[in-house]
Tab-separated table of C-alpha atoms and ligand atoms in Angstrom:
chain	number	residue	atom	x	y	z
V	1	MET	CA	0.011	0.029	-0.016
V	2	SER	CA	1.435	3.387	-0.934
V	3	HIS	CA	1.818	6.374	1.341
V	4	PRO	CA	-1.046	8.950	1.024
V	5	ALA	CA	1.396	11.751	0.101
V	6	GLU	CA	2.885	9.547	-2.601
V	7	SER	CA	-0.627	8.840	-3.994
V	8	LYS	CA	-1.406	12.530	-4.053
V	9	ALA	CA	1.850	13.326	-5.846
V	10	ARG	CA	1.196	10.576	-8.362
V	11	ARG	CA	-2.369	11.863	-9.017
V	12	ALA	CA	-1.013	15.483	-9.498
V	13	PHE	CA	1.698	14.114	-11.871
V	14	LEU	CA	-0.900	12.216	-13.958
V	15	ARG	CA	-3.248	15.228	-13.988
V	16	ASN	CA	-0.453	17.547	-15.202
V	17	ALA	CA	0.667	15.005	-17.834
V	18	ALA	CA	-2.914	14.765	-19.150
V	19	LEU	CA	-3.213	18.557	-19.253
V	20	ALA	CA	0.099	18.813	-21.115
V	21	ALA	CA	-1.045	16.133	-23.593
V	22	VAL	CA	-4.267	18.053	-24.212
V	23	SER	CA	-2.888	21.594	-24.384
V	24	ALA	CA	0.264	21.009	-26.447
V	25	PRO	CA	-1.537	20.345	-29.732
V	26	ILE	CA	-3.844	23.325	-29.118
V	27	ALA	CA	-0.860	25.618	-28.478
V	28	PHE	CA	0.906	24.241	-31.633
V	29	GLN	CA	-2.224	24.927	-33.743
V	30	LEU	CA	-2.533	28.437	-32.390
V	31	ILE	CA	1.150	29.174	-33.157
V	32	SER	CA	0.823	27.684	-36.640
V	33	GLN	CA	-2.252	29.780	-37.368
V	34	ARG	CA	-0.463	32.913	-36.224
V	35	ALA	CA	2.435	32.083	-38.470
V	36	HIS	CA	0.216	31.270	-41.451
V	37	ALA	CA	-2.033	34.388	-41.342
V	38	GLN	CA	0.630	36.405	-43.219
V	39	ASP	CA	0.984	33.679	-45.801
V	40	LYS	CA	-2.686	33.478	-46.718
V	41	PRO	CA	-4.265	35.700	-49.447
V	42	LEU	CA	-6.281	38.613	-48.224
V	43	LEU	CA	-10.007	37.797	-48.302
V	44	ALA	CA	-11.451	39.135	-51.509
V	45	LEU	CA	-14.526	41.318	-51.168
V	46	ASP	CA	-16.213	39.261	-53.910
V	47	ASN	CA	-15.604	35.915	-52.145
V	48	PRO	CA	-19.169	34.370	-51.990
V	49	GLN	CA	-18.973	33.662	-48.247
V	50	ALA	CA	-17.600	37.165	-47.605
V	51	VAL	CA	-20.499	38.625	-49.656
V	52	ALA	CA	-23.031	36.477	-47.752
V	53	LEU	CA	-21.665	37.816	-44.443
V	54	GLY	CA	-21.369	41.425	-45.620
V	55	TYR	CA	-17.635	41.455	-45.201
V	56	THR	CA	-15.878	44.710	-45.766
V	57	ASP	CA	-12.160	45.536	-45.350
V	58	ASP	CA	-13.180	48.874	-43.737
V	59	ALA	CA	-15.734	48.738	-40.856
V	60	ALA	CA	-16.281	52.476	-41.365
V	61	LYS	CA	-18.055	51.527	-44.623
V	62	VAL	CA	-20.580	49.144	-43.115
V	63	ASP	CA	-24.097	49.818	-44.414
V	64	THR	CA	-25.906	50.010	-41.038
V	65	ALA	CA	-29.298	49.911	-42.854
V	66	LYS	CA	-28.335	46.383	-44.081
V	67	HIS	CA	-26.564	45.465	-40.890
V	68	PRO	CA	-28.363	47.152	-37.963
V	69	GLN	CA	-26.478	44.790	-35.556
V	70	PHE	CA	-23.217	46.715	-36.368
V	71	LYS	CA	-21.713	48.132	-33.181
V	72	ALA	CA	-19.591	51.269	-33.513
V	73	GLY	CA	-15.940	50.405	-32.979
V	74	SER	CA	-16.295	46.799	-33.903
V	75	SER	CA	-13.844	45.345	-36.395
V	76	CYS	CA	-11.883	42.175	-37.124
V	77	ALA	CA	-9.188	43.474	-34.761
V	78	ASN	CA	-11.512	43.073	-31.778
V	79	CYS	CA	-13.545	40.096	-32.970
V	80	ASN	CA	-13.640	36.827	-31.141
V	81	PHE	CA	-13.064	34.849	-34.399
V	82	ALA	CA	-9.785	36.676	-35.217
V	83	GLN	CA	-6.581	34.852	-34.772
V	84	GLY	CA	-3.016	35.935	-34.879
V	85	GLY	CA	-2.154	39.283	-36.269
V	86	PRO	CA	-1.804	42.160	-35.737
V	87	ASP	CA	-1.843	42.672	-39.537
V	88	PRO	CA	-3.172	40.708	-41.333
V	89	LEU	CA	-5.306	38.623	-39.108
V	90	GLY	CA	-6.476	35.133	-39.510
V	91	CYS	CA	-10.142	34.423	-39.119
V	92	MET	CA	-11.778	31.142	-37.982
V	93	LEU	CA	-14.581	31.672	-40.542
V	94	PHE	CA	-12.241	32.137	-43.470
V	95	PRO	CA	-9.482	29.605	-42.769
V	96	ALA	CA	-7.963	29.950	-46.345
V	97	ASN	CA	-7.601	33.697	-46.086
V	98	SER	CA	-6.324	36.537	-44.000
V	99	VAL	CA	-8.587	39.484	-43.167
V	100	ALA	CA	-7.999	43.175	-42.669
V	101	PRO	CA	-7.831	44.280	-39.052
V	102	ALA	CA	-10.038	47.225	-39.970
V	103	GLY	CA	-12.533	44.801	-41.609
V	104	TRP	CA	-15.915	43.626	-40.346
V	105	CYS	CA	-18.577	41.019	-41.182
V	106	ALA	CA	-22.042	40.123	-39.852
V	107	SER	CA	-20.550	37.332	-37.731
V	108	TRP	CA	-18.547	39.770	-35.614
V	109	ALA	CA	-18.654	38.822	-31.907
V	110	PRO	CA	-16.821	40.649	-29.109
V	111	LYS	CA	-13.458	39.196	-28.121
V	112	ALA	CA	-13.911	37.029	-25.068
V	113	GLY	CA	-12.095	37.906	-21.951
Z	1	SF4	S1	-15.728	36.849	-38.132
Z	1	SF4	FE1	-14.685	38.535	-37.137
Z	1	SF4	S2	-12.562	38.454	-37.803
Z	1	SF4	FE2	-13.742	37.123	-39.211
Z	1	SF4	S3	-14.244	38.553	-40.878
Z	1	SF4	FE3	-15.990	38.569	-39.502
Z	1	SF4	S4	-15.558	40.387	-38.168
Z	1	SF4	FE4	-13.636	39.795	-39.173
């Protein structure tokens, strides 16, 4: 039978090992996405998905009659779906492209945290 302190240390080790195993691939993916944002072509304004989401590369040009949900000051730079950056940014919704930090689309959501 093992000593209680030894069991506690073993459990802590196993917990930390499991956390490391889970978080390492996520950290690697985030680093890769950051590195790749510069390598991806800037999202074209006539990209069908961009058109569907009302994407613009300049949030100041958002047609608020068409997009009444637009919040002043919102842009890709402070969107929860943006990755990497600062310029250009990656976007989870457009994984093949980079987006302009000053851009905006109808899927904008405030950055968490
Ligand atoms: S989801 Fe966010 S980061 Fe992506 S294009 Fe729309 S506003 Fe920009």
